Amino acid sequence: MKRYSAFAVAREAFRYHMGWERAWASPEPKKKYDAIIIGAGGHGLATAYYLGKNHGITNVAILEKGWLGGGNTGRNTTIIRSNYLQDPSAAMYEKSRSLYETLSQDLNYNIMFSPRGVMMLAQTQHEVRGYTRTAHANALQGVDTEFISPERVKELCPIMNIEGPRYPVLGALWQPRAGTARHDAVAWGLARACSAMGMDVIQKCEVTGIRQEGGKVSGVTTNRGDIACDKLGIVVAGHSGQLAEMAGFRLPIESVALQALVSEPIKPCMDVVVMANTVHGYMSQSDKGEMVIGGGADGFNNYTQRGSFHHIEETVRALCETFPVINRLKMLRQWGGIVDMTGDRSPILSKTPLGNCFINCGWGTGGFKATPGSGWGFAELMAKGQSPLCDEFSLDRFKEGRFIDESVAAGVAH
Amino acid sequence: MPDARSALDGASEAGFVKVEEMGLQGMITLRGDLAAEELQAAATAATGVDMPDRTGIRTARDGGNALAWMAPDELLVMVPYAEAEERLAQIQAALEGRHVLAVNVSDARALFRLSGGPQVREVVAKLCPVDMAPAAFGPGMFRRTRLAQVPAAFHMPDADSMVIVCFRSVAHYVYKLLCDAAATDSEVRYHV
Amino acid sequence: MSTRLAQGGRLLTRGRPVNFTFNGKRLTGHAGDTLASALLANDQLMVGRSFKYHRPRGIVASGAEEPNALVGMGEGDRFEPNQRTTTTELHEGLTCISQNHWPSLEFDVGAINAQLARFLPAGFYYKTFMEPRPFWKHIYEPFIRQSAGLGKPPKGADPDSYEHFYAFADVLVIGGGVAGLQAALAAGRAGARVLVMEQTPHWGGRAPVDGGTIEGKPAEQFVTDALEELTGMDNVTLRSRLMGAGVYDHGYVLGYEQVAEPRAGQAGPRHRLWRIRATRVITATGALERPLSFAGNDVPGVMLASAVRDYAVNYAVSVGDRTVVVTNNDDAYRTAITLKELGLEVPAILDARKGGGGPLAERARDLGIRVETGKGVAKVKGTRRVEAVAICNQAGEGAVLEEIKCDAVAMSGGWSPVVHLFSHCGGKLNWDADQALFRPDRDKGPTGADGDVFVLAAGAANGHLDLAGGLADAHRAGRDAAREAGFTAADATAPQAEAPEEMPLEPVWLMPQGAGVKLRMKAWLDYQNDVKVSDIQLAAREGYESVEHAKRYTTLGMATDQGKLSNINGLAILSDALGQPIPQTGTTTFRPPYTPISMAAIAGQARGETFQPVRRTPMHDWHAENGAYWEPVGQWRRPYCYLRDGEGVQDALNREITQTRESLGLLDASTLGKIVVKGPDAGRFMDMLYTNMMSTLKPGRCRYGLMCSENGFLMDDGVVARLDEDTFLCHTTTGGAENVHGHMEEWLQTEWWDWQVYTANVTEQYAQIGVAGPNSRKVLEKLTDDDVSAEALGFMGWKPITVAGIPARVFRISFAGELSFELAVPAGHGRTLWDKLMEAGAEHGVMPYGTEAMHVMRAEKGFIMIGDETDGTVIPQDLGLHWAISKKKDDYIGKRAQARSHMTDPDRWQLVGLETLDGSVLPDGAYATAPGTNANGQRNVQGRVTSTYHSPTLGRGIAMGLVKHGPDRMGEVLEFPKVDGTIVEAKIVEPVFYDKEGEKLNA
Amino acid sequence: MLMLTCPNCGVTGEESEFAPGGEAHLKRHGPGSSDEEFHAYLFAKENPRGVHFERWRHANGCGKWFHAARCTATLEVFGTYSAQTTEPPKDIKDKISAKRPGWSWREVE
């Protein structure tokens, strides 16, 4: 892999950029791999990356039915934060956030992690109490957050109306090292790094069956032939139910549409990410200048990647009220993705009833921020059969009533 | 007994249609088997109007008495406010021993009248996801739906006016929305 | 130069000058101008700078597809960035400024990027700016952000108003060109309810500019006749300035209407968002012309051939004195002919096709225009405006044959149907290789609720670019739509149209075909985002082979025009680079809206007071007038406390609590949910709903009950009163009324539908007032003749009484732990009763108290609060509420869930009281630490604070919390770190701090 | 934005008048059921990409629950019917079978 650098760009400029090599190879599938990951989204690629980097397993194929990063990786609102309440969540997301800090350097691909700070507004007394609790929990979890005053909120985000008539801002939970990253770049950078380690990223390869022998996985059937493997990781947000069915088990998951939108680009006017859960909306400004806005999820099962417009309305009116200047901005584009919601809205990173088959799913509305952490933990789980980051996120927890419920902190959206 | 007060004390505002809070209306929720003769008899006796069709309303000429179809097992019995308790007692007496529920809900709601012409339809069409074309909705129909962000119901006493029913606690919100929707220079001219 | 012609302009009203300013310059246009046409009439060719290289940008198009000519418009609170000049109607006093430059449009420091363009290819930022790491946040990113973005942010709150409108139609026709009008005629004549939407202020679309005849009459006459007939139909509505913004599932269409422009002094809402439901949608949205990719195709003065024609015919604007036309099809000849006939010079038509054109080419030659076939543009000379074009053989590598002086270039690379609306909701497209365009697949359109296709494309939007074919297609679409919506179409044929025959287009994706890299680096695909042919080729070379990868890597088509001009050209370049046919590469997904729509229009009326409903109790105004400091609870707003002059919140709390404990306080409890449950099976049902045994409750008595979800967690609590043998009245929490009522109905309707139970939510029927304190009985007795003595109305009893002349129910229940009565009266009497109680209680110093005083007082009593002690993860067993969980019942909702292993785990945290050793108030939400850390390095914890207050009654901090094995650890001291790391020590105690024997509330 | 017809009041309204309520035809498992059964009842939903039977409440309307048969991949609504049933009525099943050849109602356990 040729290293990327300003020097390399300058060098290439003189030959009109004709010398750049492919970012990732386009190989034909081999007959057998030590491990196969189904799904070349951020989580699948990160799993492969850490299988190689941390566990020395590089005979790996990542199978993607469409194009890599084409699912929720490329559809989310790119927020990265770890100010979660429950210990297992905080551990996972903080691990992930800390990996993001150096991911550009690790991958030699600028994923533009921007630790600009994330604030979650408290707009009712109930929320103040919820976020104060989170701040206490975070302090013991090693997550750097603080509860800040309305004045400080205004200072950090001058375009916010903190004295709105309906829900004045009473404070915010502030995580200064949270932020955003360029979502596509995360997938591309990981794919390039996996490819460089000799792994096969195989696009347009759809898994149609999971083969098993003696209660253990033996390989997959695809539109490009059968491929054998010792271990299998299923990492296919939005399609987890279908893959689980192929493997012969059912998941505590329902798939729904989640929407987002961006405005036209404007010059920088907002340097932080703001989440307002009482009114259901969150917003940040991308490096391109677009206001990136996250909407709500439909309440019914849906695989169309299209949501209902009334969720867009709800979100936009909330943000117009919170940020009056956006009234005269225009919505440029809206889109939807399919998210897997589990029974407690927390993810599943788990062994499955099928031996050597592992599943990573159920990230709901909040998967992007977990990308490297999820890959780190899931790779460990696949390699060793056990991982402290993943242990609490097992499939069994639903049966035992051992939920990881993040909504307790004042109805927090992810 | 001191006088009861309606939610907005009869507030009104005129735009391209007039919006007014109507004051107090006696209302009884009557749940039971709507096909049962006894129930029908009790409801019609209390109001002097016939049973409404599904999603319909029957209104007495004076306007104070009406029966509105709320659900397959629910009627809204409208009577003069001052007589609500007495009529309720009548209904309960008539249906003694039957499995029904009748409660006075006269104070639970607010009513608004829109008047001034067929353009009252357009005020509703700005707020409710309902086809307000004359061919789709007209007098005698009673539509329960969503008005902006709250549940509401409406009917047309005649071709030029509209009555809107909502919960009392959101009367102010609904009134403000109706006044905005009826503001001068905001006619849509789609239905008229 | 670009100038206004003395004559003509079919959309202008001459003699009505309109004054406006551009970058402070005073300019004048005519009524009927767009801002773009007025700028051009004033020779303002350059109107902005591009996104990345800050290249000079001029107007390219005449409609919604314009990528360049975006300006900041208006002033103060009405300032609005990124306004498209080509779709903005000029009005008197309009002010606008160009964008994305500093310090000025003419001299822009950012233009240095253009000099460095070679170093800034697609995706360069993914390869750079990584070292040293902190520089990204502090140096690189701020710099990139500052140079990106387009317009300036708006400044204040928008003073204008916006609204929504719901409309329904059998057939919705989007597009008011001749195809749309013909489709509307066909559907309207069949009797369907038709709505026709046109985004511009004008009907007829391109046809009046492009010429041709319909039924032997000029196209313009057809438009006039069609409008007359349609206007005469009661079942048809025509709306201009209403854009079809998006098509969604089940026939839902979003329309965006420009209603009034308050900046221009017009009254009314500024925008209206139409939410339309249509049985069938016809997209007669026309087609957009494609640019040609040659070096320098972004220089101001290079324009779409159709736009040059539009400006000349519609607005009497000549974009240049000498216009070179470059094309791969016959249509662009119309531009040359039009210009020539207006007396303007057309030095040459460069037709990339070897064989050249048909009758239109003949006509051009007849007019004396030089026509060169097989030729193209090697390069455009000039930076801020066109000075000349260098011509070359299309088949070559760009060797310059000749330079032609000119000040405008009219280009045409063919046309692409506007398939956006057809595609928004899943409609599939086919590649039409003959015409080199994507067109809708009739059989694979978006499907509706019934599974049938509900969008039909018509006319040019369906790939029928010729007048006759387009009209015939629209006629068919109108009839089909009406028939599919249940109407019988009259037997009529499509009008006959005639227009000059056209020779087929030859696809030209790069000009010249063999252009070298230096030319390709100057051949723009996406003008706004500065994506060039070389960028797409680079993406393909680096493996970004999927069209979505290439788009995202280069940002092609992601600018505010969403690739209306660039997508197909980019796709073709990508396909070529990958050596595969275009359909194999596929298209990107089209997303709503068609062109950007204002956020304010989406919000509609929901702003300020009507942003969200505020639920008000009958005493709301009294609270507001008496210093209420509000707390939102659900949609209600309740007084948190009542602030008197100069008082802080804690002062007010202390005062309210002390007064209530010592004498008399009033609480507006109207927001509590009240649900009647009645029927022969009501008792049985209540036993399933509540963990307690409710069926044994006696009429006249009340019982506190707990309600769990089927998943076992505590969801609500409240006092249940038995009204009579088969009627219960259930009180719920403030936020819980609708949920609980829904929960009851859900179980009754979907599980136990054979049980005879009816419910009614009567929350709003009653105003409810808590009268609490040692003097509460005295004040109540002043207002009633009924017996409310301890003997006649004991604790947890209720009875009907008349109070202040008002029929009421009085409940002897208490949350504050004092002697207390809750009075429920019809809401219409609530305020009266409140006033009477205030009056009668004056001698006892009566005061209202708010929610926080209530919370403190209940905590002093050790009563739990839903939402404080519970958070959705807590079961009643955690809270020491075993007494409220019936052991005799086989079942209740949540019982099975509570038997799961984790729910019965003895290590679950349990409710206790907590007292700080120093008397301070424990921090809200603090956790009690345990030794060591867990496997993830997090500090171990063994409990947490759920409620914590200063108790004025006890003069110290009190708290409740959940602690591992808590009830077995009375007297033990726990450590609670504050967020700053300092530690507060607290002792585990019983959770009841006040009146442990309950003497007060039993009084 | 779906359109649904409430079979209880006959009103056809847009999705915002209704509230979704998850998978239909679940058998309640109460005290005495196994952990597996209870888990299946509460959490292990079908979540098919295709034909789905689900519950809706006409919340901003007559307030009644009903069932809908809907395709989650195309959003086609095959029909709505009474909530007081333990399996879809025959006409709905027939309609789905006609439109989705090969489809069959789940095995009764």
Tab-separated table of C-alpha atoms in Angstrom, chain C residues 798-955:
chain	number	residue	atom	x	y	z
C	798	TRP	CA	-64.039	9.276	49.153
C	799	LYS	CA	-67.538	10.707	48.932
C	800	PRO	CA	-69.621	13.064	46.827
C	801	ILE	CA	-70.112	16.457	48.430
C	802	THR	CA	-71.107	19.952	47.448
C	803	VAL	CA	-68.369	22.481	47.945
C	804	ALA	CA	-68.851	26.195	47.341
C	805	GLY	CA	-72.124	25.206	45.692
C	806	ILE	CA	-70.337	22.934	43.220
C	807	PRO	CA	-70.891	19.187	43.041
C	808	ALA	CA	-67.609	17.501	43.844
C	809	ARG	CA	-65.936	14.281	44.749
C	810	VAL	CA	-63.655	14.526	47.717
C	811	PHE	CA	-60.883	11.975	48.191
C	812	ARG	CA	-59.085	11.577	51.517
C	813	ILE	CA	-55.768	10.810	49.964
C	814	SER	CA	-52.396	12.342	50.560
C	815	PHE	CA	-49.117	12.502	48.730
C	816	ALA	CA	-47.717	15.213	50.985
C	817	GLY	CA	-48.161	13.198	54.146
C	818	GLU	CA	-50.467	15.721	55.762
C	819	LEU	CA	-54.149	15.702	56.453
C	820	SER	CA	-55.310	16.279	52.941
C	821	PHE	CA	-58.329	16.297	50.660
C	822	GLU	CA	-58.424	16.147	46.916
C	823	LEU	CA	-61.438	17.851	45.413
C	824	ALA	CA	-62.571	17.001	41.907
C	825	VAL	CA	-65.106	19.339	40.288
C	826	PRO	CA	-66.183	19.852	36.673
C	827	ALA	CA	-63.422	21.738	34.890
C	828	GLY	CA	-65.707	24.677	34.182
C	829	HIS	CA	-65.879	25.268	37.911
C	830	GLY	CA	-62.219	24.702	38.642
C	831	ARG	CA	-61.122	28.282	38.715
C	832	THR	CA	-64.097	29.265	40.865
C	833	LEU	CA	-63.317	26.603	43.424
C	834	TRP	CA	-59.645	27.553	43.427
C	835	ASP	CA	-60.560	31.188	44.106
C	836	LYS	CA	-62.978	30.173	46.858
C	837	LEU	CA	-60.361	27.992	48.519
C	838	MET	CA	-57.798	30.783	48.360
C	839	GLU	CA	-60.333	33.115	49.897
C	840	ALA	CA	-61.469	30.692	52.589
C	841	GLY	CA	-57.913	29.705	53.393
C	842	ALA	CA	-56.647	33.243	53.722
C	843	GLU	CA	-57.012	33.141	57.485
C	844	HIS	CA	-54.647	30.173	57.495
C	845	GLY	CA	-52.157	31.873	55.228
C	846	VAL	CA	-53.046	29.560	52.362
C	847	MET	CA	-50.530	29.268	49.545
C	848	PRO	CA	-50.403	27.209	46.443
C	849	TYR	CA	-47.492	24.837	46.173
C	850	GLY	CA	-45.869	23.526	43.053
C	851	THR	CA	-44.608	20.194	41.801
C	852	GLU	CA	-41.238	20.478	43.471
C	853	ALA	CA	-42.700	21.109	46.924
C	854	MET	CA	-44.906	18.115	46.297
C	855	HIS	CA	-41.832	16.075	45.392
C	856	VAL	CA	-39.965	17.110	48.514
C	857	MET	CA	-42.915	16.376	50.768
C	858	ARG	CA	-43.523	12.948	49.247
C	859	ALA	CA	-39.801	12.168	49.615
C	860	GLU	CA	-39.952	13.177	53.265
C	861	LYS	CA	-42.657	10.552	53.529
C	862	GLY	CA	-40.699	7.953	51.554
C	863	PHE	CA	-43.289	7.779	48.780
C	864	ILE	CA	-41.862	6.818	45.429
C	865	MET	CA	-42.279	8.958	42.357
C	866	ILE	CA	-42.691	7.450	38.899
C	867	GLY	CA	-39.858	8.849	36.813
C	868	ASP	CA	-37.606	9.415	39.807
C	869	GLU	CA	-37.441	6.115	41.633
C	870	THR	CA	-38.439	4.403	38.422
C	871	ASP	CA	-36.772	4.814	35.058
C	872	GLY	CA	-38.128	1.942	33.038
C	873	THR	CA	-35.659	-0.551	34.522
C	874	VAL	CA	-37.173	-0.789	37.976
C	875	ILE	CA	-39.671	-3.378	39.137
C	876	PRO	CA	-41.939	-2.912	42.157
C	877	GLN	CA	-39.935	-5.494	44.082
C	878	ASP	CA	-36.924	-3.168	43.895
C	879	LEU	CA	-38.844	-0.458	45.699
C	880	GLY	CA	-39.933	-2.402	48.749
C	881	LEU	CA	-43.476	-2.390	47.425
C	882	HIS	CA	-44.096	-6.068	48.044
C	883	TRP	CA	-47.165	-5.077	50.031
C	884	ALA	CA	-48.687	-3.748	46.849
C	885	ILE	CA	-48.084	-6.955	44.906
C	886	SER	CA	-50.808	-9.450	45.496
C	887	LYS	CA	-49.590	-12.939	46.264
C	888	LYS	CA	-53.072	-14.339	45.791
C	889	LYS	CA	-53.380	-13.620	42.103
C	890	ASP	CA	-52.380	-16.143	39.468
C	891	ASP	CA	-51.644	-13.459	36.987
C	892	TYR	CA	-51.325	-9.765	36.369
C	893	ILE	CA	-49.659	-7.867	33.546
C	894	GLY	CA	-45.936	-8.121	34.214
C	895	LYS	CA	-46.049	-11.031	36.618
C	896	ARG	CA	-44.439	-13.558	34.299
C	897	ALA	CA	-41.723	-11.111	33.357
C	898	GLN	CA	-40.865	-10.564	37.001
C	899	ALA	CA	-40.106	-14.270	37.327
C	900	ARG	CA	-37.124	-14.123	34.933
C	901	SER	CA	-33.734	-14.880	36.442
C	902	HIS	CA	-32.406	-11.339	36.424
C	903	MET	CA	-35.617	-9.997	37.978
C	904	THR	CA	-35.407	-12.355	40.917
C	905	ASP	CA	-31.691	-11.855	41.413
C	906	PRO	CA	-31.058	-11.047	45.108
C	907	ASP	CA	-28.299	-8.685	43.998
C	908	ARG	CA	-30.769	-6.237	42.444
C	909	TRP	CA	-30.494	-2.799	43.940
C	910	GLN	CA	-33.202	-2.026	46.498
C	911	LEU	CA	-34.801	1.164	47.733
C	912	VAL	CA	-33.428	2.770	50.874
C	913	GLY	CA	-33.229	6.193	52.442
C	914	LEU	CA	-29.920	8.026	52.445
C	915	GLU	CA	-28.712	10.629	54.904
C	916	THR	CA	-25.494	12.518	54.354
C	917	LEU	CA	-23.233	12.531	57.364
C	918	ASP	CA	-22.795	16.297	57.110
C	919	GLY	CA	-26.439	17.065	56.438
C	920	SER	CA	-25.752	18.340	52.930
C	921	VAL	CA	-27.870	17.464	49.930
C	922	LEU	CA	-26.561	14.463	48.005
C	923	PRO	CA	-25.910	15.306	44.359
C	924	ASP	CA	-28.757	14.255	42.117
C	925	GLY	CA	-27.948	11.124	40.151
C	926	ALA	CA	-24.786	10.308	42.097
C	927	TYR	CA	-23.568	6.718	42.265
C	928	ALA	CA	-22.243	4.855	45.302
C	929	THR	CA	-18.887	3.365	44.510
C	930	ALA	CA	-17.693	-0.106	45.377
C	931	PRO	CA	-14.072	-1.215	45.490
C	932	GLY	CA	-12.213	-1.946	42.272
C	933	THR	CA	-12.996	-1.729	38.613
C	934	ASN	CA	-14.790	-3.988	36.149
C	935	ALA	CA	-13.323	-5.788	33.144
C	936	ASN	CA	-13.600	-2.645	31.073
C	937	GLY	CA	-11.765	-0.527	33.629
C	938	GLN	CA	-14.853	1.255	34.880
C	939	ARG	CA	-15.249	1.983	38.569
C	940	ASN	CA	-17.497	-0.546	40.299
C	941	VAL	CA	-20.722	0.830	41.749
C	942	GLN	CA	-23.232	-0.489	44.251
C	943	GLY	CA	-26.072	1.972	44.208
C	944	ARG	CA	-27.358	5.333	43.106
C	945	VAL	CA	-29.390	8.305	44.243
C	946	THR	CA	-32.906	8.426	42.807
C	947	SER	CA	-34.303	11.475	44.625
C	948	THR	CA	-32.502	14.042	46.695
C	949	TYR	CA	-33.713	17.251	48.260
C	950	HIS	CA	-33.186	19.739	50.968
C	951	SER	CA	-35.932	19.100	53.487
C	952	PRO	CA	-36.969	22.343	55.134
C	953	THR	CA	-39.016	20.269	57.539
C	954	LEU	CA	-35.961	18.398	58.800
C	955	GLY	CA	-33.470	21.136	58.029
